[in-house]
Amino acid sequence: LAKTTQPISMDSYEGQEVNITCSHNNIATNDYITWYQQFPSQGPRFIIQGYKTKVTNEVASLFIPADRKSSTLSLPRVSLSDTAVYYCLVGPPRGSNYKLTFGKGTLLTVNP
Amino acid sequence: EAGVTQFPSHSVIEKGQTVTLRCDPISGHDNLYWYRRVMGKEIKFLLHFVKESKQDESGMPNNRFLAERTGGTYSTLKVQPAELEDSGVYFCASSPKGGTNDPVYFGPGTRLTVL
């Protein structure tokens, strides 16, 4: 599976828009890009998945350029409760029941 | 609908002892996975059940680890004998059978401390 690279940590203030970029230069044609969120003392939780261009749901937006070698998770107007580790994964789409490969993730700290 | 549950939430044992972790997947989910994160490392895949059968156990670290899923419902992960390097957080996850658009759902994890 393609290796991903993302910032180790980021800080923001409440109400800001946060963008976390992930690099995946070796992404395969069939790979999807998936983001998970993990709060302390909890397991990872699926946030969003996309293949190309832009995907938006009630939690976040995912921007994927044409070359798909990177992606950006956008969290609008973050709150303190958005403090968590965010993981970028590449691989088969959800529902394919394939093992997930996690990287180190990005620790997002939202400050008041 | 209840999520994936794990028991215990935290276990502290001494080196050489045996520990059994339990996972109850979301009802009706055929796929059950075990992952773990040891200190300072990434979350790593251990194994994957489809119902009661082991689909992929390529991530199991050694033969001190034994996972079972009798009847295709809940699963146990036994570590015998436990070593210091087994300390970490063990996550269970589940997902429906293939062909759905559902992601993998994770439990809260069991923190294992081996002294």
JSON list of C-alpha atoms in Angstrom, two decimals:
[
{"chain": "A", "resi": 1, "resn": "LEU", "atom": "CA", "xyz": [0.00, 0.00, 0.00]},
{"chain": "A", "resi": 2, "resn": "ALA", "atom": "CA", "xyz": [1.10, 3.57, -0.72]},
{"chain": "A", "resi": 3, "resn": "LYS", "atom": "CA", "xyz": [2.95, 5.29, 2.09]},
{"chain": "A", "resi": 4, "resn": "THR", "atom": "CA", "xyz": [1.54, 8.54, 3.36]},
{"chain": "A", "resi": 5, "resn": "THR", "atom": "CA", "xyz": [3.24, 11.58, 4.84]},
{"chain": "A", "resi": 6, "resn": "GLN", "atom": "CA", "xyz": [1.42, 14.15, 6.94]},
{"chain": "A", "resi": 7, "resn": "PRO", "atom": "CA", "xyz": [2.37, 16.75, 9.54]},
{"chain": "A", "resi": 8, "resn": "ILE", "atom": "CA", "xyz": [3.08, 15.40, 12.99]},
{"chain": "A", "resi": 9, "resn": "SER", "atom": "CA", "xyz": [1.03, 18.10, 14.67]},
{"chain": "A", "resi": 10, "resn": "MET", "atom": "CA", "xyz": [-0.93, 21.30, 14.06]},
{"chain": "A", "resi": 11, "resn": "ASP", "atom": "CA", "xyz": [-2.43, 23.93, 16.31]},
{"chain": "A", "resi": 12, "resn": "SER", "atom": "CA", "xyz": [-5.41, 26.12, 15.62]},
{"chain": "A", "resi": 13, "resn": "TYR", "atom": "CA", "xyz": [-7.92, 28.34, 17.37]},
{"chain": "A", "resi": 14, "resn": "GLU", "atom": "CA", "xyz": [-11.62, 27.74, 17.73]},
{"chain": "A", "resi": 15, "resn": "GLY", "atom": "CA", "xyz": [-13.65, 28.89, 14.76]},
{"chain": "A", "resi": 16, "resn": "GLN", "atom": "CA", "xyz": [-10.81, 28.60, 12.27]},
{"chain": "A", "resi": 17, "resn": "GLU", "atom": "CA", "xyz": [-10.80, 26.45, 9.17]},
{"chain": "A", "resi": 18, "resn": "VAL", "atom": "CA", "xyz": [-8.14, 23.77, 9.40]},
{"chain": "A", "resi": 19, "resn": "ASN", "atom": "CA", "xyz": [-6.52, 22.13, 6.40]},
{"chain": "A", "resi": 20, "resn": "ILE", "atom": "CA", "xyz": [-4.38, 19.02, 6.85]},
{"chain": "A", "resi": 21, "resn": "THR", "atom": "CA", "xyz": [-2.44, 17.91, 3.81]},
{"chain": "A", "resi": 22, "resn": "CYS", "atom": "CA", "xyz": [-1.29, 14.37, 3.17]},
{"chain": "A", "resi": 23, "resn": "SER", "atom": "CA", "xyz": [1.26, 13.29, 0.56]},
{"chain": "A", "resi": 24, "resn": "HIS", "atom": "CA", "xyz": [0.91, 9.94, -1.16]},
{"chain": "A", "resi": 25, "resn": "ASN", "atom": "CA", "xyz": [3.24, 10.06, -4.15]},
{"chain": "A", "resi": 26, "resn": "ASN", "atom": "CA", "xyz": [2.99, 6.33, -4.89]},
{"chain": "A", "resi": 27, "resn": "ILE", "atom": "CA", "xyz": [-0.79, 6.05, -4.85]},
{"chain": "A", "resi": 28, "resn": "ALA", "atom": "CA", "xyz": [-2.06, 3.32, -7.15]},
{"chain": "A", "resi": 29, "resn": "THR", "atom": "CA", "xyz": [-4.77, 3.74, -9.76]},
{"chain": "A", "resi": 30, "resn": "ASN", "atom": "CA", "xyz": [-7.26, 1.73, -7.71]},
{"chain": "A", "resi": 31, "resn": "ASP", "atom": "CA", "xyz": [-6.46, 3.37, -4.38]},
{"chain": "A", "resi": 32, "resn": "TYR", "atom": "CA", "xyz": [-8.91, 5.59, -2.53]},
{"chain": "A", "resi": 33, "resn": "ILE", "atom": "CA", "xyz": [-7.96, 8.21, 0.05]},
{"chain": "A", "resi": 34, "resn": "THR", "atom": "CA", "xyz": [-9.55, 7.84, 3.45]},
{"chain": "A", "resi": 35, "resn": "TRP", "atom": "CA", "xyz": [-9.31, 9.92, 6.58]},
{"chain": "A", "resi": 36, "resn": "TYR", "atom": "CA", "xyz": [-9.90, 8.68, 10.11]},
{"chain": "A", "resi": 37, "resn": "GLN", "atom": "CA", "xyz": [-10.22, 10.66, 13.32]},
{"chain": "A", "resi": 38, "resn": "GLN", "atom": "CA", "xyz": [-9.16, 9.37, 16.71]},
{"chain": "A", "resi": 39, "resn": "PHE", "atom": "CA", "xyz": [-10.03, 10.94, 20.05]},
{"chain": "A", "resi": 40, "resn": "PRO", "atom": "CA", "xyz": [-8.09, 10.02, 23.19]},
{"chain": "A", "resi": 41, "resn": "SER", "atom": "CA", "xyz": [-9.11, 6.65, 24.62]},
{"chain": "A", "resi": 42, "resn": "GLN", "atom": "CA", "xyz": [-11.17, 5.81, 21.56]},
{"chain": "A", "resi": 43, "resn": "GLY", "atom": "CA", "xyz": [-10.64, 3.86, 18.40]},
{"chain": "A", "resi": 44, "resn": "PRO", "atom": "CA", "xyz": [-10.25, 5.53, 15.00]},
{"chain": "A", "resi": 45, "resn": "ARG", "atom": "CA", "xyz": [-13.44, 6.75, 13.37]},
{"chain": "A", "resi": 46, "resn": "PHE", "atom": "CA", "xyz": [-14.05, 7.08, 9.65]},
{"chain": "A", "resi": 47, "resn": "ILE", "atom": "CA", "xyz": [-14.50, 10.68, 8.52]},
{"chain": "A", "resi": 48, "resn": "ILE", "atom": "CA", "xyz": [-14.42, 10.84, 4.75]},
{"chain": "A", "resi": 49, "resn": "GLN", "atom": "CA", "xyz": [-13.23, 9.05, 1.65]},
{"chain": "A", "resi": 50, "resn": "GLY", "atom": "CA", "xyz": [-12.61, 10.15, -1.90]},
{"chain": "A", "resi": 51, "resn": "TYR", "atom": "CA", "xyz": [-11.03, 9.14, -5.17]},
{"chain": "A", "resi": 52, "resn": "LYS", "atom": "CA", "xyz": [-10.64, 12.43, -7.02]},
{"chain": "A", "resi": 53, "resn": "THR", "atom": "CA", "xyz": [-11.67, 16.09, -7.05]},
{"chain": "A", "resi": 54, "resn": "LYS", "atom": "CA", "xyz": [-13.76, 17.05, -4.05]},
{"chain": "A", "resi": 55, "resn": "VAL", "atom": "CA", "xyz": [-15.91, 15.20, -1.55]},
{"chain": "A", "resi": 56, "resn": "THR", "atom": "CA", "xyz": [-17.94, 16.90, 1.16]},
{"chain": "A", "resi": 57, "resn": "ASN", "atom": "CA", "xyz": [-20.00, 15.53, 4.02]},
{"chain": "A", "resi": 58, "resn": "GLU", "atom": "CA", "xyz": [-21.39, 16.88, 7.27]},
{"chain": "A", "resi": 59, "resn": "VAL", "atom": "CA", "xyz": [-18.03, 16.64, 8.98]},
{"chain": "A", "resi": 60, "resn": "ALA", "atom": "CA", "xyz": [-15.36, 17.65, 6.48]},
{"chain": "A", "resi": 61, "resn": "SER", "atom": "CA", "xyz": [-14.31, 18.21, 2.90]},
{"chain": "A", "resi": 62, "resn": "LEU", "atom": "CA", "xyz": [-11.64, 16.33, 1.03]},
{"chain": "A", "resi": 63, "resn": "PHE", "atom": "CA", "xyz": [-9.77, 17.94, -1.84]},
{"chain": "A", "resi": 64, "resn": "ILE", "atom": "CA", "xyz": [-7.83, 15.76, -4.23]},
{"chain": "A", "resi": 65, "resn": "PRO", "atom": "CA", "xyz": [-5.86, 17.28, -7.13]},
{"chain": "A", "resi": 66, "resn": "ALA", "atom": "CA", "xyz": [-5.80, 15.72, -10.55]},
{"chain": "A", "resi": 67, "resn": "ASP", "atom": "CA", "xyz": [-2.50, 13.90, -10.04]},
{"chain": "A", "resi": 68, "resn": "ARG", "atom": "CA", "xyz": [-3.83, 12.41, -6.76]},
{"chain": "A", "resi": 69, "resn": "LYS", "atom": "CA", "xyz": [-0.37, 12.55, -5.20]},
{"chain": "A", "resi": 70, "resn": "SER", "atom": "CA", "xyz": [-1.71, 14.51, -2.28]},
{"chain": "A", "resi": 71, "resn": "SER", "atom": "CA", "xyz": [-4.98, 15.30, -0.57]},
{"chain": "A", "resi": 72, "resn": "THR", "atom": "CA", "xyz": [-6.24, 17.90, 1.87]},
{"chain": "A", "resi": 73, "resn": "LEU", "atom": "CA", "xyz": [-8.70, 17.34, 4.65]},
{"chain": "A", "resi": 74, "resn": "SER", "atom": "CA", "xyz": [-10.57, 20.53, 5.44]},
{"chain": "A", "resi": 75, "resn": "LEU", "atom": "CA", "xyz": [-12.39, 21.00, 8.74]},
{"chain": "A", "resi": 76, "resn": "PRO", "atom": "CA", "xyz": [-14.60, 24.09, 8.76]},
{"chain": "A", "resi": 77, "resn": "ARG", "atom": "CA", "xyz": [-14.81, 26.24, 11.90]},
{"chain": "A", "resi": 78, "resn": "VAL", "atom": "CA", "xyz": [-13.17, 23.82, 14.31]},
{"chain": "A", "resi": 79, "resn": "SER", "atom": "CA", "xyz": [-14.16, 23.61, 17.96]},
{"chain": "A", "resi": 80, "resn": "LEU", "atom": "CA", "xyz": [-12.32, 22.33, 21.01]},
{"chain": "A", "resi": 81, "resn": "SER", "atom": "CA", "xyz": [-13.93, 18.94, 20.51]},
{"chain": "A", "resi": 82, "resn": "ASP", "atom": "CA", "xyz": [-12.16, 18.55, 17.17]},
{"chain": "A", "resi": 83, "resn": "THR", "atom": "CA", "xyz": [-8.87, 18.06, 19.01]},
{"chain": "A", "resi": 84, "resn": "ALA", "atom": "CA", "xyz": [-7.81, 14.61, 17.87]},
{"chain": "A", "resi": 85, "resn": "VAL", "atom": "CA", "xyz": [-5.35, 12.67, 15.76]},
{"chain": "A", "resi": 86, "resn": "TYR", "atom": "CA", "xyz": [-6.22, 12.59, 12.08]},
{"chain": "A", "resi": 87, "resn": "TYR", "atom": "CA", "xyz": [-4.97, 9.75, 9.91]},
{"chain": "A", "resi": 88, "resn": "CYS", "atom": "CA", "xyz": [-4.68, 9.73, 6.14]},
{"chain": "A", "resi": 89, "resn": "LEU", "atom": "CA", "xyz": [-4.84, 6.28, 4.54]},
{"chain": "A", "resi": 90, "resn": "VAL", "atom": "CA", "xyz": [-4.71, 5.11, 0.95]},
{"chain": "A", "resi": 91, "resn": "GLY", "atom": "CA", "xyz": [-6.02, 1.79, -0.23]},
{"chain": "A", "resi": 92, "resn": "PRO", "atom": "CA", "xyz": [-9.16, -0.02, -1.30]},
{"chain": "A", "resi": 93, "resn": "PRO", "atom": "CA", "xyz": [-12.54, 1.71, -0.87]},
{"chain": "A", "resi": 94, "resn": "ARG", "atom": "CA", "xyz": [-14.72, 1.25, 2.15]},
{"chain": "A", "resi": 95, "resn": "GLY", "atom": "CA", "xyz": [-16.74, -1.88, 1.99]},
{"chain": "A", "resi": 96, "resn": "SER", "atom": "CA", "xyz": [-13.89, -3.83, 0.49]},
{"chain": "A", "resi": 97, "resn": "ASN", "atom": "CA", "xyz": [-13.01, -5.25, 3.91]},
{"chain": "A", "resi": 98, "resn": "TYR", "atom": "CA", "xyz": [-9.29, -5.00, 3.43]},
{"chain": "A", "resi": 99, "resn": "LYS", "atom": "CA", "xyz": [-6.80, -4.37, 6.21]},
{"chain": "A", "resi": 100, "resn": "LEU", "atom": "CA", "xyz": [-6.02, -0.73, 6.92]},
{"chain": "A", "resi": 101, "resn": "THR", "atom": "CA", "xyz": [-2.52, 0.72, 7.05]},
{"chain": "A", "resi": 102, "resn": "PHE", "atom": "CA", "xyz": [-2.15, 3.61, 9.44]},
{"chain": "A", "resi": 103, "resn": "GLY", "atom": "CA", "xyz": [0.66, 6.13, 9.50]},
{"chain": "A", "resi": 104, "resn": "LYS", "atom": "CA", "xyz": [1.63, 8.32, 12.40]},
{"chain": "A", "resi": 105, "resn": "GLY", "atom": "CA", "xyz": [-1.25, 10.73, 11.91]},
{"chain": "A", "resi": 106, "resn": "THR", "atom": "CA", "xyz": [-1.52, 14.45, 12.62]},
{"chain": "A", "resi": 107, "resn": "LEU", "atom": "CA", "xyz": [-2.31, 15.62, 16.12]},
{"chain": "A", "resi": 108, "resn": "LEU", "atom": "CA", "xyz": [-4.62, 18.60, 15.79]},
{"chain": "A", "resi": 109, "resn": "THR", "atom": "CA", "xyz": [-4.94, 20.73, 18.89]},
{"chain": "A", "resi": 110, "resn": "VAL", "atom": "CA", "xyz": [-7.70, 23.31, 18.91]},
{"chain": "A", "resi": 111, "resn": "ASN", "atom": "CA", "xyz": [-7.11, 26.10, 21.39]},
{"chain": "A", "resi": 112, "resn": "PRO", "atom": "CA", "xyz": [-9.70, 28.48, 22.86]},
{"chain": "B", "resi": 1, "resn": "GLU", "atom": "CA", "xyz": [-27.31, 0.49, 17.46]},
{"chain": "B", "resi": 2, "resn": "ALA", "atom": "CA", "xyz": [-24.46, -0.51, 19.77]},
{"chain": "B", "resi": 3, "resn": "GLY", "atom": "CA", "xyz": [-20.95, -0.06, 18.47]},
{"chain": "B", "resi": 4, "resn": "VAL", "atom": "CA", "xyz": [-17.97, -2.35, 18.78]},
{"chain": "B", "resi": 5, "resn": "THR", "atom": "CA", "xyz": [-17.31, -3.10, 22.43]},
{"chain": "B", "resi": 6, "resn": "GLN", "atom": "CA", "xyz": [-14.17, -4.38, 24.05]},
{"chain": "B", "resi": 7, "resn": "PHE", "atom": "CA", "xyz": [-13.39, -5.80, 27.45]},
{"chain": "B", "resi": 8, "resn": "PRO", "atom": "CA", "xyz": [-11.54, -4.98, 29.59]},
{"chain": "B", "resi": 9, "resn": "SER", "atom": "CA", "xyz": [-10.76, -1.33, 28.97]},
{"chain": "B", "resi": 10, "resn": "HIS", "atom": "CA", "xyz": [-7.46, -1.69, 30.76]},
{"chain": "B", "resi": 11, "resn": "SER", "atom": "CA", "xyz": [-5.49, -4.69, 31.94]},
{"chain": "B", "resi": 12, "resn": "VAL", "atom": "CA", "xyz": [-2.29, -4.70, 33.98]},
{"chain": "B", "resi": 13, "resn": "ILE", "atom": "CA", "xyz": [-0.44, -7.99, 34.25]},
{"chain": "B", "resi": 14, "resn": "GLU", "atom": "CA", "xyz": [3.02, -9.23, 35.03]},
{"chain": "B", "resi": 15, "resn": "LYS", "atom": "CA", "xyz": [5.40, -10.64, 32.47]},
{"chain": "B", "resi": 16, "resn": "GLY", "atom": "CA", "xyz": [4.72, -14.31, 31.94]},
{"chain": "B", "resi": 17, "resn": "GLN", "atom": "CA", "xyz": [1.03, -14.15, 32.78]},
{"chain": "B", "resi": 18, "resn": "THR", "atom": "CA", "xyz": [-1.82, -14.81, 30.40]},
{"chain": "B", "resi": 19, "resn": "VAL", "atom": "CA", "xyz": [-4.38, -12.24, 29.32]},
{"chain": "B", "resi": 20, "resn": "THR", "atom": "CA", "xyz": [-7.50, -12.63, 27.21]},
{"chain": "B", "resi": 21, "resn": "LEU", "atom": "CA", "xyz": [-9.07, -9.69, 25.47]},
{"chain": "B", "resi": 22, "resn": "ARG", "atom": "CA", "xyz": [-12.63, -9.81, 24.24]},
{"chain": "B", "resi": 23, "resn": "CYS", "atom": "CA", "xyz": [-14.31, -8.03, 21.37]},
{"chain": "B", "resi": 24, "resn": "ASP", "atom": "CA", "xyz": [-18.00, -7.87, 20.55]},
{"chain": "B", "resi": 25, "resn": "PRO", "atom": "CA", "xyz": [-18.48, -6.58, 17.01]},
{"chain": "B", "resi": 26, "resn": "ILE", "atom": "CA", "xyz": [-21.51, -4.74, 15.76]},
{"chain": "B", "resi": 27, "resn": "SER", "atom": "CA", "xyz": [-24.33, -7.23, 15.44]},
{"chain": "B", "resi": 28, "resn": "GLY", "atom": "CA", "xyz": [-24.48, -8.79, 12.01]},
{"chain": "B", "resi": 29, "resn": "HIS", "atom": "CA", "xyz": [-20.98, -7.80, 10.96]},
{"chain": "B", "resi": 30, "resn": "ASP", "atom": "CA", "xyz": [-19.21, -10.70, 9.29]},
{"chain": "B", "resi": 31, "resn": "ASN", "atom": "CA", "xyz": [-15.79, -9.08, 9.33]},
{"chain": "B", "resi": 32, "resn": "LEU", "atom": "CA", "xyz": [-13.84, -8.67, 12.53]},
{"chain": "B", "resi": 33, "resn": "TYR", "atom": "CA", "xyz": [-10.34, -7.27, 12.80]},
{"chain": "B", "resi": 34, "resn": "TRP", "atom": "CA", "xyz": [-7.74, -6.89, 15.50]},
{"chain": "B", "resi": 35, "resn": "TYR", "atom": "CA", "xyz": [-5.22, -4.05, 15.46]},
{"chain": "B", "resi": 36, "resn": "ARG", "atom": "CA", "xyz": [-2.76, -2.81, 18.04]},
{"chain": "B", "resi": 37, "resn": "ARG", "atom": "CA", "xyz": [-0.57, 0.16, 18.76]},
{"chain": "B", "resi": 38, "resn": "VAL", "atom": "CA", "xyz": [2.47, -0.40, 20.85]},
{"chain": "B", "resi": 39, "resn": "MET", "atom": "CA", "xyz": [4.16, 2.56, 22.50]},
{"chain": "B", "resi": 40, "resn": "GLY", "atom": "CA", "xyz": [5.38, 5.15, 20.04]},
{"chain": "B", "resi": 41, "resn": "LYS", "atom": "CA", "xyz": [4.39, 3.15, 16.98]},
{"chain": "B", "resi": 42, "resn": "GLU", "atom": "CA", "xyz": [1.61, 3.27, 14.44]},
{"chain": "B", "resi": 43, "resn": "ILE", "atom": "CA", "xyz": [-1.59, 1.27, 14.65]},
{"chain": "B", "resi": 44, "resn": "LYS", "atom": "CA", "xyz": [-0.82, -2.09, 13.07]},
{"chain": "B", "resi": 45, "resn": "PHE", "atom": "CA", "xyz": [-3.08, -4.76, 11.65]},
{"chain": "B", "resi": 46, "resn": "LEU", "atom": "CA", "xyz": [-3.02, -8.12, 13.43]},
{"chain": "B", "resi": 47, "resn": "LEU", "atom": "CA", "xyz": [-5.66, -10.30, 11.79]},
{"chain": "B", "resi": 48, "resn": "HIS", "atom": "CA", "xyz": [-8.99, -10.47, 10.04]},
{"chain": "B", "resi": 49, "resn": "PHE", "atom": "CA", "xyz": [-11.88, -12.89, 10.57]},
{"chain": "B", "resi": 50, "resn": "VAL", "atom": "CA", "xyz": [-14.70, -13.47, 8.14]},
{"chain": "B", "resi": 51, "resn": "LYS", "atom": "CA", "xyz": [-17.32, -15.00, 10.35]},
{"chain": "B", "resi": 52, "resn": "GLU", "atom": "CA", "xyz": [-15.44, -17.72, 12.24]},
{"chain": "B", "resi": 53, "resn": "SER", "atom": "CA", "xyz": [-12.65, -18.17, 9.69]},
{"chain": "B", "resi": 54, "resn": "LYS", "atom": "CA", "xyz": [-9.29, -16.44, 9.75]},
{"chain": "B", "resi": 55, "resn": "GLN", "atom": "CA", "xyz": [-9.02, -14.57, 6.47]},
{"chain": "B", "resi": 56, "resn": "ASP", "atom": "CA", "xyz": [-5.66, -12.94, 7.07]},
{"chain": "B", "resi": 57, "resn": "GLU", "atom": "CA", "xyz": [-3.42, -13.37, 10.08]},
{"chain": "B", "resi": 58, "resn": "SER", "atom": "CA", "xyz": [-0.30, -11.92, 8.55]},
{"chain": "B", "resi": 59, "resn": "GLY", "atom": "CA", "xyz": [0.03, -9.29, 11.27]},
{"chain": "B", "resi": 60, "resn": "MET", "atom": "CA", "xyz": [0.15, -11.64, 14.25]},
{"chain": "B", "resi": 61, "resn": "PRO", "atom": "CA", "xyz": [3.55, -11.03, 15.84]},
{"chain": "B", "resi": 62, "resn": "ASN", "atom": "CA", "xyz": [4.30, -14.56, 17.08]},
{"chain": "B", "resi": 63, "resn": "ASN", "atom": "CA", "xyz": [2.75, -17.75, 18.41]},
{"chain": "B", "resi": 64, "resn": "ARG", "atom": "CA", "xyz": [2.17, -16.26, 21.83]},
{"chain": "B", "resi": 65, "resn": "PHE", "atom": "CA", "xyz": [-0.91, -14.62, 20.32]},
{"chain": "B", "resi": 66, "resn": "LEU", "atom": "CA", "xyz": [-4.03, -16.66, 19.67]},
{"chain": "B", "resi": 67, "resn": "ALA", "atom": "CA", "xyz": [-7.24, -15.23, 18.26]},
{"chain": "B", "resi": 68, "resn": "GLU", "atom": "CA", "xyz": [-10.51, -17.07, 18.09]},
{"chain": "B", "resi": 69, "resn": "ARG", "atom": "CA", "xyz": [-14.00, -16.30, 16.91]},
{"chain": "B", "resi": 70, "resn": "THR", "atom": "CA", "xyz": [-16.07, -19.35, 17.71]},
{"chain": "B", "resi": 71, "resn": "GLY", "atom": "CA", "xyz": [-19.54, -19.17, 16.21]},
{"chain": "B", "resi": 72, "resn": "GLY", "atom": "CA", "xyz": [-18.64, -16.11, 14.23]},
{"chain": "B", "resi": 73, "resn": "THR", "atom": "CA", "xyz": [-19.83, -13.66, 16.86]},
{"chain": "B", "resi": 74, "resn": "TYR", "atom": "CA", "xyz": [-17.50, -12.29, 19.51]},
{"chain": "B", "resi": 75, "resn": "SER", "atom": "CA", "xyz": [-13.76, -12.77, 19.36]},
{"chain": "B", "resi": 76, "resn": "THR", "atom": "CA", "xyz": [-11.01, -13.27, 21.91]},
{"chain": "B", "resi": 77, "resn": "LEU", "atom": "CA", "xyz": [-7.34, -12.49, 21.65]},
{"chain": "B", "resi": 78, "resn": "LYS", "atom": "CA", "xyz": [-5.16, -14.37, 24.10]},
{"chain": "B", "resi": 79, "resn": "VAL", "atom": "CA", "xyz": [-1.58, -13.49, 24.86]},
{"chain": "B", "resi": 80, "resn": "GLN", "atom": "CA", "xyz": [0.31, -16.32, 26.56]},
{"chain": "B", "resi": 81, "resn": "PRO", "atom": "CA", "xyz": [2.80, -15.74, 28.04]},
{"chain": "B", "resi": 82, "resn": "ALA", "atom": "CA", "xyz": [2.78, -11.96, 27.94]},
{"chain": "B", "resi": 83, "resn": "GLU", "atom": "CA", "xyz": [6.04, -10.08, 27.43]},
{"chain": "B", "resi": 84, "resn": "LEU", "atom": "CA", "xyz": [6.94, -6.47, 28.15]},
{"chain": "B", "resi": 85, "resn": "GLU", "atom": "CA", "xyz": [6.85, -5.54, 24.47]},
{"chain": "B", "resi": 86, "resn": "ASP", "atom": "CA", "xyz": [3.21, -6.62, 24.25]},
{"chain": "B", "resi": 87, "resn": "SER", "atom": "CA", "xyz": [2.16, -3.51, 26.14]},
{"chain": "B", "resi": 88, "resn": "GLY", "atom": "CA", "xyz": [-0.01, -1.23, 24.06]},
{"chain": "B", "resi": 89, "resn": "VAL", "atom": "CA", "xyz": [-3.57, -0.61, 22.99]},
{"chain": "B", "resi": 90, "resn": "TYR", "atom": "CA", "xyz": [-5.43, -3.39, 21.22]},
{"chain": "B", "resi": 91, "resn": "PHE", "atom": "CA", "xyz": [-8.26, -2.31, 18.96]},
{"chain": "B", "resi": 92, "resn": "CYS", "atom": "CA", "xyz": [-11.01, -4.46, 17.58]},
{"chain": "B", "resi": 93, "resn": "ALA", "atom": "CA", "xyz": [-12.98, -3.40, 14.53]},
{"chain": "B", "resi": 94, "resn": "SER", "atom": "CA", "xyz": [-15.81, -4.79, 12.48]},
{"chain": "B", "resi": 95, "resn": "SER", "atom": "CA", "xyz": [-17.50, -4.24, 9.15]},
{"chain": "B", "resi": 96, "resn": "PRO", "atom": "CA", "xyz": [-20.43, -5.75, 7.24]},
{"chain": "B", "resi": 97, "resn": "LYS", "atom": "CA", "xyz": [-19.98, -8.28, 4.49]},
{"chain": "B", "resi": 98, "resn": "GLY", "atom": "CA", "xyz": [-18.53, -7.03, 1.23]},
{"chain": "B", "resi": 99, "resn": "GLY", "atom": "CA", "xyz": [-20.51, -5.03, -1.26]},
{"chain": "B", "resi": 100, "resn": "THR", "atom": "CA", "xyz": [-21.72, -2.39, 1.18]},
{"chain": "B", "resi": 101, "resn": "ASN", "atom": "CA", "xyz": [-20.47, 1.16, 1.42]},
{"chain": "B", "resi": 102, "resn": "ASP", "atom": "CA", "xyz": [-19.81, 0.93, 5.14]},
{"chain": "B", "resi": 103, "resn": "PRO", "atom": "CA", "xyz": [-16.39, 1.72, 6.58]},
{"chain": "B", "resi": 104, "resn": "VAL", "atom": "CA", "xyz": [-14.66, -0.23, 9.29]},
{"chain": "B", "resi": 105, "resn": "TYR", "atom": "CA", "xyz": [-15.93, 0.59, 12.78]},
{"chain": "B", "resi": 106, "resn": "PHE", "atom": "CA", "xyz": [-13.45, 0.52, 15.66]},
{"chain": "B", "resi": 107, "resn": "GLY", "atom": "CA", "xyz": [-13.96, -0.23, 19.31]},
{"chain": "B", "resi": 108, "resn": "PRO", "atom": "CA", "xyz": [-12.49, 1.90, 22.10]},
{"chain": "B", "resi": 109, "resn": "GLY", "atom": "CA", "xyz": [-9.54, -0.40, 22.58]},
{"chain": "B", "resi": 110, "resn": "THR", "atom": "CA", "xyz": [-8.08, -2.36, 25.47]},
{"chain": "B", "resi": 111, "resn": "ARG", "atom": "CA", "xyz": [-4.97, -0.90, 27.03]},
{"chain": "B", "resi": 112, "resn": "LEU", "atom": "CA", "xyz": [-2.63, -3.71, 28.03]},
{"chain": "B", "resi": 113, "resn": "THR", "atom": "CA", "xyz": [0.22, -3.00, 30.42]},
{"chain": "B", "resi": 114, "resn": "VAL", "atom": "CA", "xyz": [2.76, -5.76, 31.03]},
{"chain": "B", "resi": 115, "resn": "LEU", "atom": "CA", "xyz": [5.03, -5.15, 34.02]}
]
